[in-house]
XYZ file of C-alpha atoms in Angstrom:
749
model
C 123.365 104.328 123.887
C 126.783 103.959 124.268
C 129.007 102.738 121.259
C 131.936 101.429 122.913
C 130.877 100.103 126.136
C 128.029 97.530 127.119
C 124.662 98.279 126.860
C 121.289 96.673 127.472
C 120.100 97.938 123.982
C 122.091 98.907 121.068
C 120.698 99.676 117.462
C 122.778 99.452 114.245
C 122.445 100.428 110.465
C 123.141 97.518 108.224
C 124.702 98.142 104.957
C 124.577 95.495 102.207
C 121.481 93.616 103.135
C 119.807 93.262 99.788
C 117.195 90.472 100.204
C 115.103 89.069 103.019
C 117.643 85.861 103.358
C 120.118 88.301 104.607
C 117.879 88.953 107.881
C 118.345 85.275 108.915
C 122.170 85.266 108.301
C 122.756 88.516 110.371
C 120.566 87.568 112.937
C 122.208 84.281 113.442
C 125.658 85.838 113.326
C 124.717 88.348 116.100
C 123.138 85.705 118.261
C 126.101 83.776 117.994
C 128.011 86.531 120.022
C 128.613 85.809 123.659
C 126.478 87.948 125.806
C 123.775 88.772 123.502
C 120.471 88.041 124.477
C 118.116 89.135 121.741
C 118.354 90.086 118.266
C 115.670 91.640 116.097
C 116.344 93.008 112.655
C 114.035 95.415 110.582
C 114.588 94.534 106.941
C 112.215 97.456 105.902
C 114.325 100.159 108.063
C 117.685 98.119 107.581
C 118.300 98.174 111.140
C 118.886 95.731 114.077
C 118.453 95.932 117.692
C 120.812 93.888 120.122
C 120.039 93.118 123.733
C 122.868 92.212 125.634
C 126.133 92.941 127.504
C 128.222 93.250 124.632
C 130.555 95.875 123.124
C 129.220 97.592 119.888
C 132.581 96.915 118.332
C 132.331 93.228 118.835
C 128.871 93.270 117.299
C 129.880 95.141 114.274
C 132.651 92.755 113.630
C 130.273 89.835 113.781
C 128.314 91.628 111.260
C 131.187 92.488 109.003
C 132.514 88.881 109.452
C 129.558 87.543 107.322
C 129.919 90.170 104.519
C 127.905 93.082 105.627
C 128.385 96.359 107.216
C 127.089 98.037 110.309
C 127.326 101.425 111.952
C 125.882 102.289 115.175
C 122.948 104.601 115.454
C 124.408 107.041 117.905
C 121.512 109.047 118.414
C 119.449 109.209 121.482
C 116.207 110.304 119.870
C 114.176 108.107 117.628
C 113.450 110.878 115.234
C 117.431 111.445 115.181
C 118.001 107.654 114.499
C 115.716 107.834 111.612
C 117.165 110.709 110.007
C 120.537 109.062 110.452
C 119.265 105.757 108.661
C 118.033 107.874 105.750
C 121.369 109.546 105.529
C 122.851 106.103 105.379
C 120.897 105.027 102.632
C 121.412 107.877 100.555
C 125.323 107.542 101.066
C 124.772 103.882 100.105
C 123.062 104.856 96.760
C 125.731 107.480 96.033
C 128.287 104.624 96.376
C 126.460 102.075 94.311
C 126.136 104.909 91.676
C 129.706 106.111 91.933
C 130.740 102.159 91.438
C 128.290 102.000 88.534
C 129.695 105.063 86.609
C 133.306 103.747 87.198
C 132.592 100.413 85.986
C 130.559 101.289 82.929
C 133.137 104.291 82.149
C 135.568 101.694 81.324
C 133.398 98.752 80.103
C 131.196 100.587 77.360
C 134.261 102.230 75.718
C 136.025 98.769 75.491
C 132.860 97.098 74.619
C 132.053 99.717 71.625
C 135.832 99.189 70.377
C 135.549 95.618 70.125
C 132.277 95.804 68.326
C 132.701 98.653 65.817
C 136.202 99.879 65.825
C 139.119 97.247 66.558
C 139.950 93.838 67.398
C 140.270 92.631 70.880
C 142.721 89.681 70.133
C 146.298 89.554 71.347
C 148.577 88.851 68.249
C 151.539 91.473 68.750
C 153.978 92.648 71.469
C 152.355 96.096 71.355
C 148.994 94.813 71.806
C 150.309 92.865 74.870
C 151.375 96.025 76.625
C 148.314 98.097 75.723
C 145.961 95.331 77.073
C 148.078 94.756 79.841
C 147.624 98.027 81.199
C 144.015 98.058 80.420
C 143.854 94.726 82.313
C 145.361 96.403 85.457
C 142.943 99.295 84.993
C 140.156 96.839 85.047
C 141.407 95.045 88.153
C 141.505 98.153 89.901
C 137.681 98.766 88.690
C 136.880 95.471 89.775
C 138.246 95.882 93.424
C 136.932 99.506 93.618
C 133.645 98.933 92.165
C 132.688 95.271 92.805
C 134.449 94.530 96.150
C 131.156 93.795 97.787
C 130.397 91.096 95.114
C 133.636 88.989 96.002
C 132.989 89.510 99.479
C 129.298 88.051 99.453
C 130.742 85.238 96.976
C 133.199 84.418 99.392
C 130.808 84.339 102.519
C 128.452 82.154 100.482
C 131.253 79.628 99.807
C 132.121 79.517 103.409
C 128.601 78.838 103.966
C 128.421 76.147 101.340
C 125.762 78.160 99.469
C 125.517 79.997 95.857
C 123.963 83.310 95.124
C 124.112 86.235 92.534
C 127.454 87.329 94.158
C 128.803 83.826 93.365
C 127.752 84.107 89.584
C 128.867 87.736 89.292
C 132.291 86.787 90.988
C 132.790 83.712 88.769
C 131.801 85.401 85.634
C 133.933 88.318 86.153
C 136.842 86.892 87.716
C 137.134 84.141 84.958
C 137.060 86.554 82.267
C 139.886 88.795 83.879
C 141.669 85.687 84.707
C 141.499 84.205 81.143
C 142.243 87.638 79.585
C 145.608 88.057 81.814
C 146.427 84.302 80.669
C 146.071 85.420 77.074
C 148.411 88.484 77.719
C 150.949 86.523 79.860
C 151.088 83.290 77.765
C 149.461 83.412 74.470
C 151.102 80.359 73.186
C 149.290 78.334 75.604
C 146.313 78.987 73.511
C 144.932 78.412 69.986
C 145.078 81.412 68.053
C 141.402 81.661 67.702
C 141.057 81.835 71.407
C 143.477 84.653 71.841
C 141.070 87.262 72.922
C 140.573 89.437 76.152
C 137.576 90.277 77.807
C 137.977 93.039 80.403
C 134.640 94.719 79.107
C 132.895 91.836 80.213
C 134.147 92.308 83.692
C 133.417 95.900 83.801
C 130.032 95.704 82.226
C 128.900 93.042 84.548
C 129.754 95.148 87.878
C 128.637 98.417 86.270
C 125.126 97.009 85.518
C 124.527 94.962 88.537
C 125.477 97.840 90.623
C 122.916 99.957 88.740
C 120.277 97.210 89.535
C 121.115 97.699 93.285
C 121.079 101.282 92.989
C 117.297 101.258 91.912
C 116.584 99.148 94.595
C 118.158 101.466 97.405
C 116.167 104.324 96.032
C 112.951 102.568 95.717
C 113.271 101.560 99.601
C 114.601 104.884 100.875
C 111.501 105.955 102.060
C 110.310 103.251 104.497
C 110.621 104.735 107.871
C 108.896 108.021 106.705
C 105.569 106.562 108.473
C 107.246 106.518 111.632
C 108.800 109.905 111.372
C 105.259 111.323 110.554
C 103.694 109.459 113.495
C 106.364 110.743 115.982
C 105.609 114.277 114.600
C 101.872 113.721 115.938
C 103.323 113.417 119.469
C 102.930 116.591 121.615
C 106.264 118.028 122.826
C 105.173 119.358 126.094
C 102.337 119.092 128.346
C 100.562 121.921 130.744
C 100.370 119.898 134.306
C 98.381 121.396 137.083
C 100.101 120.991 140.516
C 98.794 122.830 143.511
C 96.513 125.172 141.494
C 99.433 126.249 139.258
C 99.871 125.372 135.721
C 103.376 124.362 134.453
C 104.486 123.379 130.987
C 106.979 120.256 131.211
C 108.273 117.832 128.552
C 105.814 115.208 127.583
C 108.062 112.448 128.596
C 107.915 113.761 132.223
C 104.354 113.354 132.739
C 103.542 110.765 135.121
C 100.270 108.867 135.905
C 97.783 110.532 137.876
C 99.038 114.082 136.907
C 96.256 116.659 135.971
C 96.790 118.061 132.453
C 95.237 120.961 131.052
C 94.416 121.274 127.268
C 93.191 124.410 125.627
C 91.320 124.775 122.229
C 93.608 123.901 119.174
C 96.109 122.082 121.272
C 97.156 118.494 121.013
C 96.165 115.900 123.784
C 99.562 114.830 125.034
C 98.933 111.541 127.016
C 95.958 109.332 127.270
C 93.592 110.429 130.215
C 90.318 110.609 131.772
C 88.229 114.082 131.450
C 87.704 115.370 134.917
C 86.549 118.960 134.336
C 85.242 120.850 131.077
C 83.328 119.969 127.991
C 84.828 120.027 124.264
C 84.986 118.254 121.044
C 87.985 116.380 120.114
C 89.243 115.385 116.573
C 90.102 111.862 116.716
C 90.520 111.182 113.146
C 93.797 109.785 113.697
C 91.968 106.805 115.474
C 88.553 106.342 113.823
C 89.248 107.741 110.599
C 85.729 109.690 110.992
C 85.997 113.577 110.270
C 83.437 114.312 112.951
C 84.702 115.570 116.411
C 83.686 113.530 119.225
C 82.277 115.364 122.095
C 83.777 114.972 125.538
C 82.446 115.386 128.985
C 83.534 114.512 132.351
C 84.696 110.790 132.812
C 85.432 110.338 128.949
C 88.778 109.176 127.777
C 91.017 111.351 125.549
C 94.042 109.889 123.627
C 97.356 111.299 123.065
C 97.872 112.891 119.478
C 94.049 113.843 119.103
C 93.191 117.670 118.830
C 91.246 119.780 121.210
C 88.772 121.590 119.101
C 86.659 123.993 121.275
C 86.494 123.975 124.995
C 89.342 124.072 127.631
C 89.783 120.298 129.277
C 91.246 119.047 132.633
C 92.052 115.436 132.383
C 94.071 113.175 134.572
C 96.696 111.114 132.933
C 95.916 107.294 132.749
C 98.757 105.996 130.078
C 101.950 107.803 129.561
C 105.000 107.312 127.601
C 105.200 104.064 125.446
C 101.776 103.206 126.902
C 99.779 105.701 124.971
C 97.294 104.801 122.377
C 99.582 106.718 119.806
C 102.741 105.010 120.925
C 100.825 101.619 120.340
C 100.125 102.482 116.799
C 103.654 103.391 115.984
C 104.834 100.177 117.432
C 102.110 98.293 115.626
C 103.546 99.996 112.317
C 106.952 99.025 113.208
C 106.233 95.377 113.730
C 104.086 95.177 110.666
C 107.059 96.416 108.607
C 109.340 94.196 110.126
C 107.225 91.155 109.498
C 106.168 92.158 105.892
C 106.308 88.773 103.830
C 109.450 88.854 101.764
C 109.433 88.063 98.109
C 112.285 85.886 97.598
C 114.436 86.769 94.500
C 113.759 84.431 91.688
C 117.280 84.993 90.357
C 118.676 83.945 93.811
C 116.864 80.835 93.964
C 117.707 80.078 90.050
C 121.442 80.703 90.978
C 121.565 78.266 93.687
C 120.773 75.736 91.324
C 122.428 77.275 88.142
C 125.860 77.948 89.618
C 126.701 74.273 90.712
C 125.373 72.975 87.384
C 127.748 75.427 85.467
C 130.515 74.422 87.664
C 129.854 70.816 87.136
C 129.591 71.345 83.186
C 132.728 73.353 82.976
C 134.794 70.738 84.797
C 133.379 67.999 82.527
C 134.007 70.146 79.713
C 137.629 70.703 80.910
C 138.168 66.959 81.397
C 136.792 65.821 78.253
C 139.071 68.184 76.211
C 142.008 67.013 78.306
C 141.312 63.380 77.612
C 139.789 63.399 74.210
C 140.688 66.901 72.588
C 143.510 67.550 69.924
C 146.638 68.911 70.980
C 147.406 71.171 72.785
C 144.540 69.482 74.640
C 145.329 71.822 77.980
C 144.647 74.952 75.912
C 141.404 73.783 74.313
C 140.414 72.640 77.944
C 141.367 76.083 79.435
C 139.374 77.899 76.592
C 136.409 75.565 77.052
C 136.234 75.930 80.521
C 136.612 79.748 80.374
C 133.841 80.113 77.797
C 131.278 78.019 79.699
C 131.822 80.188 82.488
C 131.794 83.580 80.470
C 128.623 82.485 78.669
C 127.132 81.365 81.964
C 127.707 85.153 83.254
C 124.646 86.387 85.192
C 124.529 89.875 83.715
C 121.236 89.643 82.008
C 119.794 87.680 85.051
C 120.647 90.410 87.467
C 118.933 92.879 85.244
C 115.997 90.577 84.602
C 113.956 91.846 87.522
C 115.021 95.397 88.419
C 114.662 96.476 84.985
C 110.976 95.389 84.860
C 110.444 96.549 88.190
C 111.676 100.004 87.317
C 109.797 100.597 84.326
C 106.636 99.046 85.643
C 106.984 101.559 88.607
C 107.536 104.134 86.169
C 104.438 102.933 84.067
C 102.338 103.199 87.218
C 103.656 106.629 88.099
C 102.327 107.943 84.564
C 98.768 106.736 85.725
C 99.092 108.311 89.123
C 100.057 105.279 91.215
C 103.430 105.673 93.224
C 104.791 102.123 94.131
C 107.427 102.111 96.902
C 109.163 99.105 95.770
C 109.256 96.227 93.711
C 108.306 93.657 96.073
C 104.889 95.680 96.405
C 104.670 95.454 92.680
C 105.335 91.679 92.529
C 102.997 90.820 95.570
C 100.010 92.935 94.287
C 99.409 90.639 91.603
C 98.707 87.934 93.968
C 96.224 89.470 96.009
C 92.978 87.632 96.885
C 91.142 90.026 99.406
C 91.250 93.458 99.286
C 90.170 95.368 102.460
C 88.710 98.893 101.655
C 88.308 101.864 104.365
C 85.222 103.553 103.967
C 85.828 107.170 104.778
C 88.007 108.865 102.491
C 88.575 105.678 100.247
C 84.967 104.769 99.033
C 83.357 107.992 100.241
C 84.863 111.444 99.598
C 85.750 112.118 103.422
C 84.487 115.669 103.106
C 80.553 115.824 104.631
C 78.340 118.008 102.446
C 74.714 119.043 102.479
C 72.414 116.237 100.606
C 69.049 117.096 101.630
C 67.034 120.288 102.577
C 63.432 119.468 103.622
C 61.003 122.280 104.589
C 57.810 121.904 106.911
C 55.251 124.143 108.199
C 55.255 126.352 104.873
C 58.528 127.685 105.478
C 60.868 128.990 102.555
C 64.315 127.551 102.210
C 65.540 131.056 100.922
C 64.566 132.343 104.230
C 65.630 129.497 106.698
C 68.965 128.392 105.183
C 70.738 131.858 105.772
C 69.378 131.419 109.598
C 70.535 127.761 109.743
C 74.121 128.850 108.360
C 74.247 132.144 110.739
C 73.735 129.773 113.540
C 76.272 127.067 112.430
C 78.776 129.851 111.378
C 80.020 129.838 115.196
C 80.565 126.122 115.147
C 83.891 124.316 114.273
C 82.138 120.840 113.661
C 82.464 119.349 110.375
C 78.799 119.446 109.751
C 78.472 123.041 110.556
C 81.415 123.724 108.059
C 79.514 121.553 105.465
C 76.510 123.661 106.147
C 78.011 126.943 105.977
C 80.003 125.943 102.671
C 76.711 125.154 101.270
C 75.187 128.419 102.276
C 78.010 130.131 100.564
C 77.647 128.190 97.343
C 73.956 129.584 97.423
C 75.247 133.153 98.057
C 73.091 133.125 101.216
C 73.806 135.927 103.864
C 75.314 135.006 106.894
C 74.750 137.239 109.941
C 75.966 137.547 113.535
C 74.159 135.784 116.104
C 74.309 136.185 120.064
C 74.051 133.955 123.104
C 75.733 131.161 121.060
C 75.460 128.000 123.196
C 76.636 124.429 121.990
C 74.579 121.806 123.926
C 76.985 118.495 124.242
C 75.451 115.887 122.094
C 72.506 117.474 120.952
C 73.070 120.544 118.922
C 73.539 124.582 119.120
C 71.221 127.410 119.943
C 71.527 131.275 119.424
C 69.502 134.440 119.265
C 69.142 136.369 115.946
C 66.909 139.516 115.699
C 65.263 138.627 119.068
C 64.280 134.979 117.991
C 65.921 131.609 119.390
C 67.376 129.524 116.907
C 67.777 125.927 117.640
C 69.869 123.193 115.193
C 70.674 119.683 116.090
C 69.178 116.224 116.682
C 65.744 114.989 117.952
C 66.706 115.152 121.637
C 67.472 118.949 121.202
C 64.130 119.496 119.967
C 62.590 117.208 122.731
C 64.308 119.332 125.397
C 62.890 122.556 123.883
C 59.375 121.266 123.373
C 59.476 121.255 119.815
C 57.073 119.072 117.802
C 58.947 117.148 114.947
C 56.437 114.427 114.504
C 55.933 115.301 110.852
C 59.485 114.814 110.119
C 60.478 111.809 112.014
C 59.710 109.083 109.314
C 61.630 111.297 106.857
C 64.678 111.632 109.046
C 64.715 107.687 109.537
C 64.595 107.281 105.833
C 67.530 109.779 105.638
C 69.461 107.951 108.188
C 69.023 104.375 106.625
C 70.520 106.060 103.428
C 73.769 106.848 105.378
C 72.772 110.515 105.967
C 72.977 112.369 109.165
C 69.494 114.246 109.693
C 69.336 117.326 111.790
C 66.342 119.524 112.899
C 65.977 123.263 112.642
C 63.478 125.312 114.790
C 62.861 129.084 115.064
C 61.166 130.228 118.230
C 58.918 127.389 118.931
C 58.076 126.446 115.180
C 59.838 123.621 113.438
C 61.049 124.523 110.033
C 63.406 122.134 108.186
C 65.284 119.232 108.085
C 68.737 119.163 106.776
C 70.505 115.947 105.959
C 74.409 116.031 105.704
C 76.398 113.038 104.324
C 79.828 111.955 103.245
C 79.201 111.237 99.669
C 80.007 108.028 97.673
C 83.002 108.928 95.353
C 81.471 109.099 91.959
C 83.516 106.300 90.409
C 83.718 104.179 93.333
C 80.743 101.580 92.251
C 82.353 101.210 88.790
C 85.990 100.802 90.458
C 84.528 98.188 92.858
C 82.902 96.544 90.173
C 86.496 96.187 88.058
C 87.782 94.547 91.192
C 85.217 91.953 91.712
C 85.537 91.139 88.148
C 89.147 90.308 88.744
C 88.029 87.606 91.052
C 89.138 89.596 94.387
C 87.063 89.297 97.397
C 86.295 92.800 98.922
C 85.830 93.804 102.403
C 84.786 97.084 103.929
C 85.826 98.297 107.341
C 84.728 101.556 109.063
C 84.959 103.221 112.419
C 81.251 104.456 111.543
C 78.077 102.876 112.952
C 76.329 99.975 111.594
C 73.570 101.426 109.905
C 75.683 103.902 108.008
C 78.087 101.204 107.173
C 75.371 98.856 105.905
C 73.774 101.503 103.698
C 77.247 102.317 102.163
C 78.145 98.645 101.555
C 74.797 98.019 99.885
C 75.150 101.125 97.408
C 78.407 100.167 96.216
C 78.044 96.284 96.030
C 79.997 94.986 98.855
C 78.690 92.239 100.902
C 81.483 91.811 103.504
C 81.710 94.780 105.891
C 82.603 95.187 109.553
C 81.646 98.637 111.473
C 82.839 100.280 114.588
C 86.520 98.980 114.007
C 89.401 100.538 115.757
C 93.034 100.513 114.311
C 93.820 97.355 116.136
C 90.648 95.574 114.947
C 91.812 96.510 111.315
C 95.173 94.850 112.054
C 93.682 91.701 113.467
C 91.300 91.545 110.599
C 94.293 91.697 108.016
C 96.330 89.001 110.112
C 93.197 86.731 110.451
C 92.650 86.641 106.712
C 96.766 86.047 106.141
C 96.363 83.136 108.487
C 93.606 81.639 106.342
C 96.168 81.663 103.462
C 94.881 84.700 101.705
C 96.987 87.291 100.013
C 95.532 90.663 101.706
C 95.624 94.104 100.203
C 94.492 96.954 102.310
C 93.378 100.472 100.963
C 93.027 103.435 103.134
C 93.622 106.980 103.679
C 93.671 107.906 107.654
C 96.098 107.446 110.328
C 93.919 104.923 111.893
C 94.784 102.812 108.739
C 98.415 102.979 108.904
C 98.868 99.954 111.069
C 96.611 97.612 108.870
C 98.516 99.299 105.627
C 101.615 98.184 107.196
C 100.572 94.691 108.201
C 98.990 93.950 104.724
C 100.919 92.071 102.282
C 100.393 95.282 100.158
C 99.235 98.623 101.386
C 97.428 100.885 99.237
C 96.874 104.453 100.527
C 94.699 107.243 98.798
C 96.975 110.156 98.024
C 94.377 112.545 99.265
C 94.676 111.192 102.530
C 96.995 111.877 105.434
C 100.776 111.870 105.168
C 101.376 108.967 107.731
C 98.848 106.517 105.708
C 100.687 107.396 102.484
C 104.180 106.543 104.212
C 102.983 103.290 105.733
C 101.466 101.994 102.629
C 103.416 100.220 99.774
C 101.552 102.284 96.802
C 100.109 105.454 96.753
C 96.992 106.361 94.514
C 97.461 109.948 93.904
C 94.014 110.474 92.142
C 92.177 109.280 95.196
C 90.242 107.265 93.179
C 89.672 103.376 93.484
C 90.271 103.067 89.687
C 93.717 103.535 90.410
C 93.852 100.396 92.519
C 92.426 98.486 89.729
C 95.113 99.971 87.463
C 97.716 99.227 90.015
C 96.939 95.675 90.133
C 96.818 95.429 86.188
C 100.290 97.030 86.106
C 101.545 94.608 88.728
C 100.327 91.624 86.663
C 101.772 92.884 83.568
C 105.250 93.499 85.263
C 105.325 89.887 86.861
C 104.436 88.255 83.167
C 107.165 90.722 81.977
C 109.674 89.624 84.574
C 109.073 85.929 83.748
C 109.855 86.682 80.084
C 112.920 88.381 80.892
C 114.218 85.372 83.110
C 113.516 83.157 80.249
C 115.308 85.542 77.781
C 118.246 85.688 80.145
C 118.704 82.069 79.875
C 118.167 81.477 76.055
C 121.652 82.417 75.437
C 123.049 80.684 78.321
C 121.424 77.537 77.696
C 121.899 77.469 74.088
C 125.355 78.779 74.452
C 126.790 76.334 77.235
C 126.715 72.927 75.197
C 128.506 74.749 72.185
C 130.899 76.378 74.492
C 131.779 72.947 75.896
C 132.469 71.706 72.573
C 129.590 69.373 71.933
C 129.667 70.342 68.159
C 133.424 69.933 67.561
C 133.526 65.984 66.831
C 130.734 66.697 64.147
C 131.166 69.727 62.798
C 134.545 71.016 64.045
C 132.852 74.103 65.652
C 134.399 75.411 68.808
C 132.596 78.592 70.307
C 134.911 81.538 70.064
C 134.948 83.325 73.329
C 134.070 86.353 71.126
C 130.704 84.766 70.503
C 130.413 84.086 74.242
C 130.843 87.690 75.088
C 128.491 88.655 72.268
C 125.873 86.177 73.631
C 126.126 87.938 76.997
C 125.560 91.291 75.517
C 122.651 89.892 73.353
C 120.993 88.450 76.466
C 121.378 91.849 78.354
C 119.876 93.757 75.336
C 116.891 91.348 75.000
C 116.163 91.823 78.503
C 116.233 95.544 78.532
C 114.336 95.627 75.248
C 111.657 93.479 76.723
C 111.672 95.460 79.851
C 111.003 98.570 78.070
C 107.774 97.199 76.244
C 106.172 97.647 79.409
C 106.136 101.493 78.609
C 103.478 100.769 76.126
C 101.175 98.895 78.383
C 97.616 100.703 79.193
C 95.469 99.850 82.137
C 91.767 98.865 81.383
C 90.219 102.034 80.052
C 87.580 103.426 82.455
């Protein structure tokens, strides 16, 4: 990519985009540039890609003209670009925190002085000099720490709209301008109104910057899922040409190339096996821990891991056409299309600002025409007081404070919530989709049943089975070996070990042949297992995998291995159902196992043998039906669906990719954490609504008084000091109410 020359595709990091409505403004501005063909902004990553024959500086200027910042992503590689984005987020957070410290460093001492130490009125020449110096310092702080607010307000004004920036600019600007009027021409104002409000300007800017910093911090890890997925890709591939093996960059692999993979290596591209046998760990696709046997003509996919034998395959999909690349793109698209939660404060501001402006003008005109002399002084005081008491300090804190406390409270319960939008949306979920393996179940196979036949003894037979399976890397084998070690069985070294694809394993021990596998293996060696068939079917219908063991020609035992259901899954699922949430289980496992597990945990709606795209499609289908969909999973295969869902919940014991794709991470690995997360979400939403009411109580009550409606009857004109105090009390109310969340406890379980 070139920064200064025209290019087909360019990417930029966007600064200052704080809400979803910013996306439309930025895309509209860029689409309006001559030569631009297509614009797509990813709000989650705060990046925008532009296709067209346009200089980067022209595009940057278009973004800056509407009040935002743009920085070209100079990196050639996607990984480097993401790192660059993370650095930009960190830098933006530091700027906001610096602005906060600068503003509150001035505002807090001034407010404390006014409340507890001295008078902020201007009555003497000495006071005028001191406060004039403070006024200039305040102006410098307003410009240095609040420039982005004033820029945003100006852009909203040009677009004939109003937002939070408009309120902030009006409140802080009016407070400062009025204070300077007091200093420059105190005789124009009644003595009761000769009061400065520099602390109000500084406090508003400082507190709002703090709220924005909280948001940037919470959103700072949205690109980690993409980073993790990119990390799954192999860097090189071993291509075979003319009988010679050569390691080349994976980007250079072409369709039809023959590629060799050895045990323990990643599959670099998608392909079809042309030589060799092996077992492949495809858990990244299926979510199932069992390796899949691969033989000639079987498909292999990029990112999966070759476990045992050496394979030679023909490349069928390379580059951006591989299955892994498609998963990466699905996560990107899902993040980009994630439904946004409109800021209620901004919606309110859109109505509140014009109303306040109208009321201020009406109040001013009323005092000019009907007020006592000097009428202009009373008019200026009334207008200014109305605008000060309508200042949005508490409004800007209402949501961020509750979100911050709510997220912190959830963290105490082992629930990590990525951002405030997820916290808000979780309270509206109507359908929750649950992955099976690792979410409802433990995700680790273990021995569940050992049934002996032909008068055999378990203490004698299980060591033989463990010795035989000790040479295998299959998860089922690992479960059996682990079971034997728990029972302190002695494991011996076998000879002539042979893995028969799709059937099981054989070996020799002490001159006897040992066989362990499915019924097909027993049939191949003419072993009579008729007495165990019914039992094996019963075990299979109970979501267990039955395996037969024979010594010589004698059938000895039936061993069942299963992925057990977590001890608290049934209770947790009932908690969710009691909340009125419809539950759906999705799994890459077979129909019989899926049915058995769903029945046991009390879920009626389930779908088996699904791939990652199927999970995404299921989420989309239910969203199109008007449902608010949550998705809970733990595997790489769940990542696209987690990102597509309105709220994605990842089991913390699962893969990093799933965790980073999700909006919420349940660190305990229990579905009770899911129910707790929804409870915290609902409590937080209630708290936010209370805060918004509290933020307006003082404003709504104070505005009529500030306008002077009580003056004709009682001679009461709201002192601007009271207006400033109301603003402070409004903020205190919001902060105190938000902190009540710290005492919230999810339902005991």
